[in-house]
Amino acid sequence: MEDARFVKIPILPAETLLEGGGEFPLPRLVPVAQSFVGKRVTALEETLVTEFQRLKGLETLGPGASVAIAVGSRGITDIARVVKALVEWLKERNFKPFIVPAMGSHGGPTAKGQTEILEDYGISETTLGIPVRSSLEVIQLGSTVGGVPVWFDWAAASADGVIVVNRVKPHTDFSGEIESGLTKMLAIGLGKHRGASTIHSFGFGNLGRNIVEVARVIRSRVNVIGGIAILEDAYKETARVEVVPGHSLEEREKELLAEARLMMPGLPVNDIDFLLVQYVGKDISGAGFDPNITGRRKIWNVSDFEHPNVSVMGVLDLSPGTHGNAAGVSIADIASRRVVEKMDFGATYASLVTATLPQHAHVPMLCGTDREVVIVGTKISRYEDPTRVRLCWIRDTSHIDRLWVSESLVAEVLQREGVEILGAAREFPFLADGSLLWCEPGEKRLHL
């Protein structure tokens, strides 16, 4: 922008920040694998066809009726396959489906930005052969008993029926009987930017209750045929797909959330001096880093999780799928320079104004290179003997079945069931310029 104002942030070499400067000893890394209970659906399309038979609400619609398919959550492994199967099933029965982005304020928030996010999932007019009706225009359907205005996407409201497709999982910012899933997609996703902003403006302490109450109003005004609930296991594989009829959506989602919670993975230790995370991003978690994994929420008046206890947290890069949205980056204490260089401040700030979480846009302490992030993080977390720091290095909070731990943690992690050591200890694999690319434990190739 022509009127943009820029602030220069000095980034000092890590050595100048240490007493005496010079070399700084770092712990060595040991590759570790964690085994979780996997429940992957082996015949996804066949399972979906069987489940689609439960969309009984479609029987009241005549041939040629329009059906809005609401899609929007990021990072769902099989989302494109699920949506494509649903589209084909509806077309075979002479319905006219179309896609509506249901992602609140994500994507800018602009209609074009939300369309582009769906395209990255493999969901587009080209891949599906149906319209994608992306707009931030909403209509008011009424208000909740608590006085919260209920906003809803105009295109979805004009359809003869609505089907929402989403993953059911624990939410990053609040706890309740219903968290992230079909109900939240109705209330916040299809509320678009205005609806999402309105619900968040009533505070995080009321978020869970307001999402449920807003969704109740929507179901009373709109023909919500049902939802396609997706549950993923600890490996992010699809463990269950289930059609939930609109009339039983609220009660069934409570049960599905309890099941999803049991499949959540975790780090192999509870007390960590330094957690080093390769990637942060909205495609990984709504909070950038999933607090169910890190233990950190950084939300005023909302408690962090009891475990794990992470003293210092560093991040090295933005995920490619986050499109520059660095919402949640401040949950880390230290970041590499390239995290800020890749930030789309407009997208980041738009998300956090909507979420009323300005603290999640705070810039962490910046280091010029990845190597300096590791040095500073190690120094801050345990100066007495840096080589003994209790350190974990993970790809991101969605992939923790393979990770690196410092030698000082080996004996402890081996006490956990399902943990395996994959090789000998090694030095941090820094490149000549100080970069640290993710190296999958147990494999020789680098994941770029």
Coordinates of C-alpha atoms in Angstrom, one line a residue:
M1 CA 0.0 0.0 0.0
E2 CA 1.2 3.5 -0.7
D3 CA 0.4 4.7 2.8
A4 CA 1.9 1.7 4.6
R5 CA 4.2 2.4 7.5
F6 CA 7.1 0.2 8.1
V7 CA 9.0 -0.4 11.4
K8 CA 12.5 -1.6 11.3
I9 CA 13.3 -4.3 13.9
P10 CA 17.0 -4.8 14.7
I11 CA 18.0 -8.4 14.8
L12 CA 21.2 -8.9 16.7
P13 CA 23.4 -12.0 16.2
A14 CA 22.8 -14.5 19.0
E15 CA 26.4 -14.5 20.0
T16 CA 26.2 -10.8 20.9
L17 CA 23.5 -11.6 23.4
L18 CA 25.5 -14.3 25.3
E19 CA 27.9 -13.7 28.0
G20 CA 31.4 -13.9 26.5
G21 CA 30.0 -14.5 23.0
G22 CA 31.7 -17.2 20.9
E23 CA 30.5 -20.8 20.5
F24 CA 27.6 -22.1 22.5
P25 CA 27.2 -25.8 23.2
L26 CA 24.0 -27.4 22.1
P27 CA 22.4 -30.8 23.0
R28 CA 22.5 -33.7 20.6
L29 CA 19.3 -35.0 19.0
V30 CA 17.9 -38.6 19.1
P31 CA 15.2 -39.6 16.5
V32 CA 12.1 -41.0 18.2
A33 CA 8.9 -42.6 16.9
Q34 CA 5.6 -42.8 18.8
S35 CA 3.0 -45.4 18.1
F36 CA -0.6 -44.5 18.5
V37 CA -3.8 -46.4 17.9
G38 CA -4.6 -46.0 14.2
K39 CA -8.2 -46.3 12.9
R40 CA -8.0 -45.4 9.3
V41 CA -11.2 -46.0 7.2
T42 CA -10.0 -48.4 4.5
A43 CA -12.8 -48.0 2.0
L44 CA -13.7 -44.3 2.3
E45 CA -15.9 -43.8 -0.8
E46 CA -17.9 -47.0 -0.1
T47 CA -18.4 -46.0 3.5
L48 CA -19.6 -42.6 2.4
V49 CA -22.1 -43.9 0.0
T50 CA -23.6 -46.0 2.8
E51 CA -23.6 -43.0 5.2
F52 CA -25.3 -40.7 2.6
Q53 CA -28.4 -42.9 2.8
R54 CA -29.0 -41.3 6.2
L55 CA -29.6 -37.9 4.7
K56 CA -33.3 -38.5 5.0
G57 CA -34.1 -34.8 4.9
L58 CA -33.4 -34.8 1.2
E59 CA -36.5 -36.9 0.6
T60 CA -38.7 -33.8 1.2
L61 CA -37.0 -32.0 -1.6
G62 CA -38.1 -32.3 -5.2
P63 CA -35.9 -33.0 -8.3
G64 CA -33.6 -30.1 -9.1
A65 CA -33.6 -28.8 -5.6
S66 CA -30.5 -26.8 -4.6
V67 CA -28.2 -28.0 -1.9
A68 CA -25.5 -25.8 -0.3
I69 CA -22.5 -27.8 0.8
A70 CA -20.6 -25.8 3.5
V71 CA -16.9 -26.5 3.5
G72 CA -14.1 -24.6 5.2
S73 CA -11.9 -26.1 7.9
R74 CA -8.3 -26.4 7.1
G75 CA -6.0 -29.4 7.4
I76 CA -8.6 -32.1 7.0
T77 CA -6.8 -35.0 5.3
D78 CA -9.6 -36.4 3.1
I79 CA -11.8 -33.3 2.8
A80 CA -11.6 -33.2 -1.1
R81 CA -12.5 -36.9 -1.3
V82 CA -15.4 -36.5 1.0
V83 CA -16.8 -33.5 -0.7
K84 CA -16.4 -35.0 -4.2
A85 CA -18.2 -38.2 -3.2
L86 CA -21.1 -36.1 -1.7
V87 CA -21.3 -34.0 -4.8
E88 CA -21.5 -37.0 -7.1
W89 CA -24.0 -38.7 -4.9
L90 CA -26.3 -35.6 -5.0
K91 CA -25.9 -35.1 -8.7
E92 CA -26.9 -38.7 -9.4
R93 CA -30.2 -38.0 -7.5
N94 CA -30.9 -34.9 -9.6
F95 CA -30.1 -32.4 -6.9
K96 CA -28.2 -29.2 -7.8
P97 CA -25.4 -28.9 -5.3
F98 CA -23.1 -25.9 -4.9
I99 CA -20.2 -25.1 -2.6
V100 CA -20.2 -22.3 0.0
P101 CA -17.0 -21.4 1.8
A102 CA -17.8 -21.7 5.5
M103 CA -14.7 -20.3 7.2
G104 CA -15.7 -17.1 9.1
S105 CA -13.1 -14.5 8.6
H106 CA -10.4 -16.6 7.0
G107 CA -9.0 -15.8 3.6
G108 CA -8.4 -12.2 4.1
P109 CA -11.4 -12.0 4.7
T110 CA -12.4 -11.7 1.1
A111 CA -14.6 -13.8 -1.2
K112 CA -11.7 -14.3 -3.5
G113 CA -9.4 -15.3 -0.6
Q114 CA -11.8 -17.9 0.6
T115 CA -12.3 -19.3 -2.8
E116 CA -8.5 -19.6 -3.2
I117 CA -8.3 -21.5 0.1
L118 CA -10.8 -24.0 -1.1
E119 CA -8.9 -24.4 -4.3
D120 CA -5.9 -25.4 -2.3
Y121 CA -7.9 -28.2 -0.8
G122 CA -8.8 -29.4 -4.3
I123 CA -12.3 -28.0 -4.0
S124 CA -13.2 -25.8 -7.0
E125 CA -15.6 -25.4 -9.9
T126 CA -13.1 -27.1 -12.1
T127 CA -12.5 -30.2 -9.9
L128 CA -16.2 -30.7 -8.9
G129 CA -18.1 -29.3 -11.9
I130 CA -20.5 -27.3 -9.7
P131 CA -20.6 -23.6 -8.7
V132 CA -18.6 -22.2 -5.8
R133 CA -20.6 -19.3 -4.4
S134 CA -18.2 -17.3 -2.3
S135 CA -19.4 -14.0 -0.7
L136 CA -19.2 -12.3 2.6
E137 CA -22.8 -11.1 2.3
V138 CA -25.0 -12.3 5.2
I139 CA -28.6 -12.0 6.3
Q140 CA -29.8 -11.8 9.9
L141 CA -31.9 -14.8 10.9
G142 CA -32.8 -13.4 14.4
S143 CA -31.1 -13.4 17.8
T144 CA -30.4 -16.0 20.5
V145 CA -32.1 -16.0 23.8
G146 CA -29.0 -14.3 25.2
G147 CA -29.3 -11.5 22.7
V148 CA -26.6 -12.6 20.2
P149 CA -27.5 -11.6 16.6
V150 CA -27.5 -14.5 14.2
W151 CA -25.9 -13.9 10.8
F152 CA -25.9 -16.5 8.0
D153 CA -24.4 -16.7 4.5
W154 CA -27.0 -15.4 2.0
A155 CA -26.3 -18.1 -0.6
A156 CA -26.7 -21.0 1.9
A157 CA -29.8 -19.4 3.2
S158 CA -31.3 -19.3 -0.3
A159 CA -30.7 -23.0 -0.9
D160 CA -33.4 -25.6 -0.5
G161 CA -31.2 -27.5 1.9
V162 CA -27.8 -27.1 3.6
I163 CA -25.2 -29.8 4.4
V164 CA -22.1 -29.0 6.4
V165 CA -18.9 -31.0 6.1
N166 CA -16.3 -30.7 8.9
R167 CA -14.0 -32.5 11.2
V168 CA -15.1 -32.9 14.9
K169 CA -12.3 -32.3 17.3
P170 CA -11.3 -30.5 20.5
H171 CA -11.2 -26.7 20.0
T172 CA -8.0 -24.7 20.6
D173 CA -9.6 -21.8 22.5
F174 CA -12.3 -23.2 24.7
S175 CA -13.6 -26.4 26.3
G176 CA -17.2 -27.7 26.4
E177 CA -19.5 -30.5 25.3
I178 CA -19.4 -29.2 21.8
E179 CA -16.2 -27.6 20.4
S180 CA -14.9 -27.6 16.9
G181 CA -17.2 -29.3 14.3
L182 CA -20.5 -29.2 12.6
T183 CA -22.2 -26.8 15.1
K184 CA -19.3 -24.4 15.0
M185 CA -19.4 -24.4 11.2
L186 CA -23.1 -23.5 11.2
A187 CA -22.6 -20.7 13.7
I188 CA -19.2 -19.2 12.9
G189 CA -18.2 -20.6 9.5
L190 CA -21.5 -19.8 7.7
G191 CA -21.8 -16.6 9.8
K192 CA -18.9 -15.4 7.6
H193 CA -16.8 -12.4 8.8
R194 CA -19.7 -10.5 10.4
G195 CA -21.1 -13.5 12.2
A196 CA -17.8 -14.7 13.5
S197 CA -16.9 -11.2 14.7
T198 CA -20.2 -10.9 16.5
I199 CA -20.0 -14.2 18.4
H200 CA -16.4 -13.6 19.4
S201 CA -17.3 -10.1 20.6
F202 CA -19.3 -11.7 23.5
G203 CA -16.1 -13.1 25.0
F204 CA -14.3 -16.4 25.1
G205 CA -16.0 -17.3 28.4
N206 CA -19.3 -17.4 26.5
L207 CA -18.0 -18.8 23.2
G208 CA -19.1 -22.4 23.6
R209 CA -22.6 -21.6 24.8
N210 CA -23.1 -18.9 22.1
I211 CA -22.0 -21.2 19.3
V212 CA -24.6 -23.8 20.4
E213 CA -27.4 -21.2 20.8
V214 CA -26.6 -19.5 17.4
A215 CA -26.7 -22.9 15.7
R216 CA -30.1 -23.6 17.3
V217 CA -31.5 -20.5 15.8
I218 CA -30.1 -21.4 12.4
R219 CA -31.5 -24.8 12.4
S220 CA -35.0 -23.3 13.3
R221 CA -34.8 -21.0 10.3
V222 CA -32.8 -22.9 7.7
N223 CA -33.4 -26.4 6.3
V224 CA -30.2 -28.0 7.6
I225 CA -30.3 -31.5 6.1
G226 CA -27.4 -32.6 8.2
G227 CA -23.7 -32.8 8.5
I228 CA -20.8 -35.0 7.4
A229 CA -18.7 -35.5 10.6
I230 CA -15.1 -36.5 10.0
L231 CA -13.0 -37.9 12.9
E232 CA -9.2 -38.2 12.5
D233 CA -6.9 -40.4 14.5
A234 CA -3.5 -39.5 16.0
Y235 CA -1.9 -39.9 12.5
K236 CA -4.4 -37.4 11.0
E237 CA -5.9 -40.3 9.0
T238 CA -9.7 -40.5 8.7
A239 CA -10.9 -42.7 11.5
R240 CA -14.6 -42.2 11.0
V241 CA -17.1 -40.5 8.7
E242 CA -20.7 -40.2 9.8
V243 CA -23.8 -38.5 8.5
V244 CA -25.5 -36.7 11.4
P245 CA -29.1 -35.7 10.6
G246 CA -29.9 -32.1 11.2
H247 CA -32.4 -32.8 14.0
S248 CA -29.9 -34.8 16.1
L249 CA -26.8 -32.8 15.2
E250 CA -26.3 -31.2 18.6
E251 CA -26.6 -34.3 20.7
R252 CA -24.7 -36.6 18.4
E253 CA -21.8 -34.1 18.1
K254 CA -21.3 -34.3 21.9
E255 CA -20.7 -38.1 21.6
L256 CA -18.4 -37.7 18.6
L257 CA -16.3 -35.1 20.3
A258 CA -15.8 -37.4 23.3
E259 CA -14.6 -40.1 20.8
A260 CA -12.3 -37.7 19.0
R261 CA -10.8 -36.6 22.3
L262 CA -9.7 -40.2 23.0
M263 CA -7.8 -40.3 19.7
M264 CA -5.8 -37.1 20.4
P265 CA -2.0 -37.7 20.4
G266 CA 0.5 -36.1 22.8
L267 CA 4.2 -35.5 23.3
P268 CA 6.1 -38.3 25.1
V269 CA 7.1 -36.1 28.1
N270 CA 5.2 -33.7 30.2
D271 CA 8.0 -31.3 31.3
I272 CA 9.9 -29.7 28.4
D273 CA 12.6 -27.0 28.7
F274 CA 12.6 -26.1 25.0
L275 CA 10.0 -27.1 22.5
L276 CA 11.2 -26.3 18.9
V277 CA 8.5 -26.3 16.3
Q278 CA 9.4 -26.3 12.6
Y279 CA 6.0 -24.9 11.2
V280 CA 3.2 -22.8 12.5
G281 CA 0.0 -22.2 10.5
K282 CA -3.7 -22.0 10.3
D283 CA -3.8 -25.1 8.2
I284 CA -2.2 -26.9 11.1
S285 CA -4.4 -25.6 13.9
G286 CA -6.9 -22.7 14.3
A287 CA -4.4 -21.3 16.9
G288 CA -1.4 -21.9 14.7
F289 CA -0.1 -24.4 17.3
D290 CA -2.6 -26.8 18.7
P291 CA -2.7 -26.0 22.5
N292 CA -3.9 -29.6 23.1
I293 CA -0.3 -30.5 22.1
T294 CA 1.7 -27.6 23.4
G295 CA -0.4 -26.9 26.5
R296 CA -0.4 -23.2 25.7
R297 CA -3.4 -21.1 24.8
K298 CA -2.3 -17.5 25.6
I299 CA -5.8 -16.3 25.9
W300 CA -6.7 -13.8 28.6
N301 CA -8.9 -15.2 31.3
V302 CA -8.7 -18.7 29.8
S303 CA -6.5 -21.3 31.5
D304 CA -3.7 -23.2 29.7
F305 CA -3.7 -26.9 29.9
E306 CA -2.0 -28.6 32.9
H307 CA 0.2 -30.7 30.6
P308 CA 2.6 -30.5 28.9
N309 CA 4.6 -27.8 30.8
V310 CA 6.7 -26.0 28.2
S311 CA 9.2 -23.5 29.5
V312 CA 10.4 -22.0 26.2
M313 CA 8.9 -22.4 22.7
G314 CA 10.5 -21.5 19.4
V315 CA 9.2 -21.6 15.8
L316 CA 11.2 -21.6 12.6
D317 CA 8.8 -21.2 9.7
L318 CA 5.3 -20.6 8.5
S319 CA 3.6 -23.6 6.8
P320 CA 3.0 -23.2 3.1
G321 CA -0.7 -23.9 3.5
T322 CA -1.3 -21.0 5.9
H323 CA -0.9 -18.4 3.1
G324 CA 1.0 -16.0 5.3
N325 CA -1.6 -16.1 8.1
A326 CA 0.6 -16.2 11.2
A327 CA -2.3 -15.9 13.8
G328 CA -1.0 -17.6 17.0
V329 CA 2.7 -17.0 16.3
S330 CA 3.0 -15.2 19.6
I331 CA 2.3 -18.4 21.5
A332 CA 6.0 -19.1 20.7
D333 CA 8.6 -17.1 22.6
I334 CA 11.3 -17.0 19.9
A335 CA 11.0 -17.1 16.1
S336 CA 13.3 -17.1 13.1
R337 CA 13.4 -14.0 10.9
R338 CA 11.8 -15.8 8.0
V339 CA 8.6 -16.3 10.0
V340 CA 8.0 -12.5 10.0
E341 CA 9.3 -12.1 6.4
K342 CA 6.6 -14.6 5.3
M343 CA 3.7 -13.0 7.3
D344 CA 0.7 -11.6 5.6
F345 CA -0.1 -9.0 8.2
G346 CA -3.5 -8.2 6.6
A347 CA -4.7 -11.8 6.8
T348 CA -3.2 -12.3 10.2
Y349 CA -4.7 -9.2 11.7
A350 CA -8.1 -9.8 10.1
S351 CA -8.3 -13.2 11.7
L352 CA -7.3 -11.9 15.1
V353 CA -9.6 -8.8 15.1
T354 CA -12.5 -11.2 14.4
A355 CA -11.3 -13.6 17.1
T356 CA -10.7 -10.7 19.6
L357 CA -7.2 -12.1 20.2
P358 CA -4.7 -9.3 19.5
Q359 CA -2.2 -11.0 21.7
H360 CA -1.9 -13.8 19.1
A361 CA -0.4 -11.3 16.7
H362 CA 2.4 -10.2 19.0
V363 CA 5.8 -10.8 17.4
P364 CA 8.1 -13.1 19.4
M365 CA 11.7 -12.4 20.1
L366 CA 13.4 -12.6 16.6
C367 CA 16.6 -14.3 15.6
G368 CA 18.3 -14.0 12.3
T369 CA 18.7 -17.7 11.6
D370 CA 17.3 -21.0 12.8
R371 CA 20.6 -21.8 14.4
E372 CA 20.3 -18.6 16.5
V373 CA 16.7 -19.6 17.5
V374 CA 18.1 -22.9 18.9
I375 CA 21.0 -21.1 20.7
V376 CA 18.8 -18.5 22.3
G377 CA 16.1 -21.0 23.2
T378 CA 18.6 -23.3 24.8
K379 CA 20.3 -20.5 26.7
I380 CA 17.1 -19.2 28.1
S381 CA 15.7 -22.6 29.1
R382 CA 18.7 -24.0 30.9
Y383 CA 21.9 -22.1 31.0
E384 CA 23.7 -24.1 33.7
D385 CA 24.4 -27.0 31.3
P386 CA 23.0 -26.4 27.8
T387 CA 23.8 -29.9 26.6
R388 CA 21.4 -31.3 29.2
V389 CA 18.4 -29.2 28.1
R390 CA 15.1 -31.2 27.9
L391 CA 14.4 -30.4 24.2
C392 CA 11.8 -31.7 21.7
W393 CA 11.9 -30.7 18.0
I394 CA 8.7 -31.4 16.1
R395 CA 7.5 -30.8 12.6
D396 CA 4.3 -29.2 13.7
T397 CA 1.5 -29.9 16.2
S398 CA -0.4 -32.1 13.8
H399 CA 2.6 -34.5 13.3
I400 CA 4.1 -35.7 16.5
D401 CA 4.4 -39.4 15.8
R402 CA 8.0 -38.7 14.6
L403 CA 10.1 -36.2 16.5
W404 CA 13.6 -35.5 17.8
V405 CA 14.5 -35.3 21.5
S406 CA 17.6 -34.3 23.3
E407 CA 19.8 -37.1 24.8
S408 CA 18.8 -36.1 28.3
L409 CA 15.2 -37.2 27.5
V410 CA 15.9 -40.7 26.1
A411 CA 15.5 -42.6 29.3
E412 CA 12.3 -40.8 30.2
V413 CA 10.6 -41.2 26.8
L414 CA 11.4 -44.9 26.7
Q415 CA 9.2 -45.3 29.8
R416 CA 6.2 -44.4 27.6
E417 CA 4.4 -47.2 25.9
G418 CA 4.8 -47.3 22.1
V419 CA 8.0 -45.2 22.0
E420 CA 10.9 -46.4 19.9
I421 CA 14.4 -45.0 19.4
L422 CA 15.2 -44.8 15.6
G423 CA 18.9 -44.2 15.6
A424 CA 22.0 -42.7 17.3
A425 CA 22.4 -39.2 18.6
R426 CA 23.5 -36.6 16.2
E427 CA 24.2 -32.9 16.1
F428 CA 21.7 -30.4 14.8
P429 CA 21.8 -30.6 11.0
F430 CA 22.2 -26.9 10.3
L431 CA 23.0 -25.8 6.7
A432 CA 25.9 -23.5 6.0
D433 CA 23.6 -20.4 6.2
G434 CA 22.3 -21.4 9.6
S435 CA 19.0 -22.8 8.3
L436 CA 17.4 -25.9 9.8
L437 CA 15.2 -27.9 7.5
W438 CA 12.9 -30.5 8.9
C439 CA 14.5 -33.9 8.7
E440 CA 12.0 -36.8 9.3
P441 CA 13.3 -39.1 12.0
G442 CA 14.1 -42.5 10.5
E443 CA 14.5 -41.2 7.0
K444 CA 17.5 -39.8 5.1
R445 CA 15.6 -37.4 2.9
L446 CA 14.6 -33.8 4.0
H447 CA 11.0 -32.6 3.9
L448 CA 11.1 -29.1 2.5

